[in-house]
Amino acid sequence: MLIGKQVLERLENEKIDEQAVEVDLRGNMLHSLSLRGCFYLKRICVSGNAITSLSFDVELPCLEYLDASSNLIERVEPGDVRTMQQLRHLDLSNNAITYVPQSIGKLRLLRYLDLSLNMIETIPEQVGELIHLQFLDLSCNRIKRLVGVLEMLIHLERLFLQSNPLEEVDGISDLIALQVLDISDTLLSDPHLSHVMTIVKAHDFAQIP
């Protein structure tokens, strides 16, 4: 089901088909979104709208892919993530998020997490429980410390931390699958920087988009 490239401000009167498996609403003028009854939904893209919060008030047991990038989201409520146990791909980049709930660690099947271009200051340790994660982008935020988060992410292949006031990070040496790392434009002290740069040189830095 595709409803993209239309001028929609809300979906209160135009209800999404409860049998829909894939929905594309990118580039509209949505301010809110309700997915009540969409039990079969697997993929949804709502990027490029004006949504201010994620408020999923129903179970989405089949949802695997959610792209809510480039909106006006300020906060992700804990209930939003507990309803999406099958989620593999979560893109919340380019919003105004300041807080990441601890319950994000319940998304145990997540492989892709993009929180870049927000206003996040703290990453909860529960992100370290996402043991299947392969891609993590935390760039362009306000993160100063990343401690007790990375060491269990043994499947992580791509890690982006650039453009943060980052002063302390640990666990990078435990990332045995790491292929791409960007820590440019941070405030890491020399001991941290020399350690991280050793890892960077071991891989193809040109892969970074």
Tab-separated table of C-alpha atoms in Angstrom:
chain	number	residue	atom	x	y	z
A	1	MET	CA	0.000	0.000	0.000
A	2	LEU	CA	1.609	3.243	-1.177
A	3	ILE	CA	0.238	6.668	-0.235
A	4	GLY	CA	3.421	8.624	-0.867
A	5	LYS	CA	3.745	11.878	-2.813
A	6	GLN	CA	0.364	13.169	-1.634
A	7	VAL	CA	-0.394	16.144	0.588
A	8	LEU	CA	-1.783	14.518	3.742
A	9	GLU	CA	-1.994	16.235	7.110
A	10	ARG	CA	-3.475	13.341	9.062
A	11	LEU	CA	-4.816	9.839	8.607
A	12	GLU	CA	-7.761	10.096	10.975
A	13	ASN	CA	-10.410	9.887	8.265
A	14	GLU	CA	-8.350	7.942	5.727
A	15	LYS	CA	-7.604	4.824	7.717
A	16	ILE	CA	-4.775	2.546	6.678
A	17	ASP	CA	-6.018	-0.829	5.515
A	18	GLU	CA	-5.682	-3.193	8.469
A	19	GLN	CA	-4.475	-5.880	6.061
A	20	ALA	CA	-1.631	-3.690	4.751
A	21	VAL	CA	1.833	-5.206	4.857
A	22	GLU	CA	3.854	-2.241	3.536
A	23	VAL	CA	3.014	1.475	3.776
A	24	ASP	CA	4.915	4.387	2.242
A	25	LEU	CA	3.937	7.866	3.489
A	26	ARG	CA	7.200	9.701	2.947
A	27	GLY	CA	7.256	13.355	1.984
A	28	ASN	CA	3.782	14.375	3.073
A	29	MET	CA	2.572	16.811	5.742
A	30	LEU	CA	1.642	14.339	8.449
A	31	HIS	CA	1.591	15.701	11.986
A	32	SER	CA	0.397	12.492	13.610
A	33	LEU	CA	-0.021	8.846	12.765
A	34	SER	CA	-2.225	6.073	14.091
A	35	LEU	CA	-1.658	2.434	13.177
A	36	ARG	CA	-4.498	0.930	15.193
A	37	GLY	CA	-5.342	-2.562	14.001
A	38	CYS	CA	-2.416	-2.899	11.585
A	39	PHE	CA	-1.417	-6.294	12.911
A	40	TYR	CA	0.078	-7.481	9.607
A	41	LEU	CA	2.203	-4.411	8.894
A	42	LYS	CA	5.854	-5.289	8.217
A	43	ARG	CA	7.314	-2.104	6.717
A	44	ILE	CA	6.416	1.572	7.106
A	45	CYS	CA	8.181	4.710	5.930
A	46	VAL	CA	7.014	8.098	7.220
A	47	SER	CA	10.194	10.093	6.602
A	48	GLY	CA	10.010	13.724	5.583
A	49	ASN	CA	6.859	14.651	7.478
A	50	ALA	CA	6.122	16.827	10.534
A	51	ILE	CA	5.428	14.135	13.110
A	52	THR	CA	6.349	15.340	16.605
A	53	SER	CA	6.155	12.117	18.609
A	54	LEU	CA	5.938	8.370	18.258
A	55	SER	CA	2.816	7.131	19.996
A	56	PHE	CA	2.064	3.583	18.978
A	57	ASP	CA	-0.863	2.614	21.161
A	58	VAL	CA	-1.361	-0.847	19.647
A	59	GLU	CA	0.648	-4.000	19.159
A	60	LEU	CA	2.589	-4.229	15.890
A	61	PRO	CA	3.727	-7.847	16.148
A	62	CYS	CA	4.934	-8.156	12.534
A	63	LEU	CA	6.698	-4.803	12.093
A	64	GLU	CA	10.279	-5.286	10.849
A	65	TYR	CA	11.139	-1.917	9.257
A	66	LEU	CA	10.393	1.605	10.507
A	67	ASP	CA	11.759	4.767	8.923
A	68	ALA	CA	10.635	7.929	10.732
A	69	SER	CA	13.638	10.048	9.752
A	70	SER	CA	13.434	13.765	8.974
A	71	ASN	CA	10.457	14.589	11.144
A	72	LEU	CA	10.074	16.754	14.268
A	73	ILE	CA	10.114	13.941	16.821
A	74	GLU	CA	11.335	15.110	20.226
A	75	ARG	CA	10.824	12.019	22.344
A	76	VAL	CA	10.372	8.297	21.921
A	77	GLU	CA	8.055	7.045	24.635
A	78	PRO	CA	8.912	3.664	26.235
A	79	GLY	CA	5.663	2.139	25.016
A	80	ASP	CA	6.636	2.817	21.433
A	81	VAL	CA	9.356	0.185	21.348
A	82	ARG	CA	7.797	-2.517	23.476
A	83	THR	CA	5.141	-3.089	20.811
A	84	MET	CA	7.665	-3.868	18.073
A	85	GLN	CA	9.449	-7.046	19.077
A	86	GLN	CA	10.187	-8.138	15.477
A	87	LEU	CA	11.792	-4.853	14.446
A	88	ARG	CA	15.056	-5.193	12.497
A	89	HIS	CA	15.502	-1.692	11.052
A	90	LEU	CA	14.885	1.565	12.964
A	91	ASP	CA	15.747	4.955	11.472
A	92	LEU	CA	14.990	8.000	13.651
A	93	SER	CA	17.684	10.241	12.194
A	94	ASN	CA	17.298	13.975	11.613
A	95	ASN	CA	14.735	14.661	14.309
A	96	ALA	CA	14.862	16.572	17.620
A	97	ILE	CA	15.127	13.605	19.977
A	98	THR	CA	16.756	14.330	23.339
A	99	TYR	CA	15.985	11.115	25.193
A	100	VAL	CA	16.391	7.426	24.307
A	101	PRO	CA	14.329	5.108	26.557
A	102	GLN	CA	16.002	2.173	28.297
A	103	SER	CA	13.331	-0.086	26.820
A	104	ILE	CA	15.040	0.186	23.431
A	105	GLY	CA	17.086	-2.757	24.661
A	106	LYS	CA	13.974	-4.916	24.259
A	107	LEU	CA	14.316	-4.759	20.470
A	108	ARG	CA	16.500	-7.852	20.559
A	109	LEU	CA	16.288	-8.556	16.815
A	110	LEU	CA	17.355	-5.056	15.760
A	111	ARG	CA	20.179	-4.991	13.205
A	112	TYR	CA	20.112	-1.355	12.051
A	113	LEU	CA	19.779	1.678	14.340
A	114	ASP	CA	20.205	5.258	13.135
A	115	LEU	CA	19.866	8.006	15.752
A	116	SER	CA	22.073	10.549	13.986
A	117	LEU	CA	21.303	14.251	13.672
A	118	ASN	CA	19.376	14.576	16.915
A	119	MET	CA	20.043	16.255	20.278
A	120	ILE	CA	20.789	13.157	22.340
A	121	GLU	CA	23.179	13.575	25.279
A	122	THR	CA	23.116	10.090	26.805
A	123	ILE	CA	22.906	6.617	25.302
A	124	PRO	CA	21.447	4.082	27.764
A	125	GLU	CA	23.481	0.967	28.540
A	126	GLN	CA	20.523	-1.098	27.329
A	127	VAL	CA	21.588	-0.367	23.746
A	128	GLY	CA	24.354	-2.853	24.522
A	129	GLU	CA	21.680	-5.556	24.777
A	130	LEU	CA	21.013	-5.283	21.030
A	131	ILE	CA	23.413	-8.124	20.363
A	132	HIS	CA	22.401	-8.597	16.709
A	133	LEU	CA	23.091	-4.966	15.816
A	134	GLN	CA	25.248	-4.551	12.687
A	135	PHE	CA	24.876	-0.813	12.016
A	136	LEU	CA	24.853	1.962	14.625
A	137	ASP	CA	24.899	5.668	13.785
A	138	LEU	CA	25.051	8.101	16.714
A	139	SER	CA	26.752	10.917	14.819
A	140	CYS	CA	25.843	14.593	15.102
A	141	ASN	CA	24.414	14.499	18.616
A	142	ARG	CA	25.554	15.868	22.003
A	143	ILE	CA	27.062	12.685	23.451
A	144	LYS	CA	30.043	13.154	25.797
A	145	ARG	CA	30.424	9.627	27.190
A	146	LEU	CA	29.784	6.225	25.651
A	147	VAL	CA	30.644	3.804	28.429
A	148	GLY	CA	29.267	0.330	29.101
A	149	VAL	CA	27.403	0.218	25.795
A	150	LEU	CA	29.560	-1.227	23.032
A	151	GLU	CA	31.359	-4.264	24.417
A	152	MET	CA	28.533	-6.769	23.828
A	153	LEU	CA	27.839	-5.681	20.252
A	154	ILE	CA	30.013	-8.394	18.731
A	155	HIS	CA	28.174	-8.353	15.388
A	156	LEU	CA	28.532	-4.596	14.887
A	157	GLU	CA	30.146	-3.818	11.516
A	158	ARG	CA	29.631	-0.069	11.071
A	159	LEU	CA	29.863	2.492	13.881
A	160	PHE	CA	29.517	6.244	13.405
A	161	LEU	CA	30.301	8.558	16.333
A	162	GLN	CA	31.538	11.649	14.513
A	163	SER	CA	30.491	15.206	15.316
A	164	ASN	CA	29.824	14.638	19.024
A	165	PRO	CA	31.560	16.320	22.001
A	166	LEU	CA	32.740	12.799	22.819
A	167	GLU	CA	35.376	12.653	25.585
A	168	GLU	CA	35.210	9.020	26.702
A	169	VAL	CA	34.391	5.749	24.968
A	170	ASP	CA	35.079	2.121	25.829
A	171	GLY	CA	34.402	-1.330	24.433
A	172	ILE	CA	35.635	-0.665	20.900
A	173	SER	CA	38.363	-3.299	21.192
A	174	ASP	CA	35.633	-5.904	21.785
A	175	LEU	CA	33.933	-5.196	18.452
A	176	ILE	CA	35.435	-8.132	16.584
A	177	ALA	CA	33.250	-7.673	13.482
A	178	LEU	CA	33.876	-3.927	13.129
A	179	GLN	CA	34.689	-2.849	9.573
A	180	VAL	CA	33.976	0.886	9.522
A	181	LEU	CA	34.451	3.410	12.316
A	182	ASP	CA	34.233	7.203	12.222
A	183	ILE	CA	35.242	9.196	15.311
A	184	SER	CA	36.166	12.391	13.459
A	185	ASP	CA	35.261	15.761	14.951
A	186	THR	CA	35.108	14.549	18.571
A	187	LEU	CA	36.917	15.567	21.757
A	188	LEU	CA	38.539	12.233	22.517
A	189	SER	CA	41.748	12.533	24.526
A	190	ASP	CA	45.015	11.341	23.007
A	191	PRO	CA	45.053	7.849	24.637
A	192	HIS	CA	41.575	7.123	23.350
A	193	LEU	CA	42.308	8.636	19.958
A	194	SER	CA	45.464	6.592	19.344
A	195	HIS	CA	43.610	3.373	20.212
A	196	VAL	CA	40.627	4.162	17.993
A	197	MET	CA	42.749	5.265	15.045
A	198	THR	CA	44.513	1.892	15.078
A	199	ILE	CA	41.161	0.259	14.355
A	200	VAL	CA	40.258	2.805	11.705
A	201	LYS	CA	43.470	2.163	9.769
A	202	ALA	CA	42.766	-1.552	9.706
A	203	HIS	CA	39.720	-1.057	7.480
A	204	ASP	CA	38.722	0.787	4.363
A	205	PHE	CA	37.862	4.251	5.591
A	206	ALA	CA	36.620	5.092	2.098
A	207	GLN	CA	33.556	2.955	2.738
A	208	ILE	CA	32.108	5.623	4.972
A	209	PRO	CA	29.381	7.413	3.007
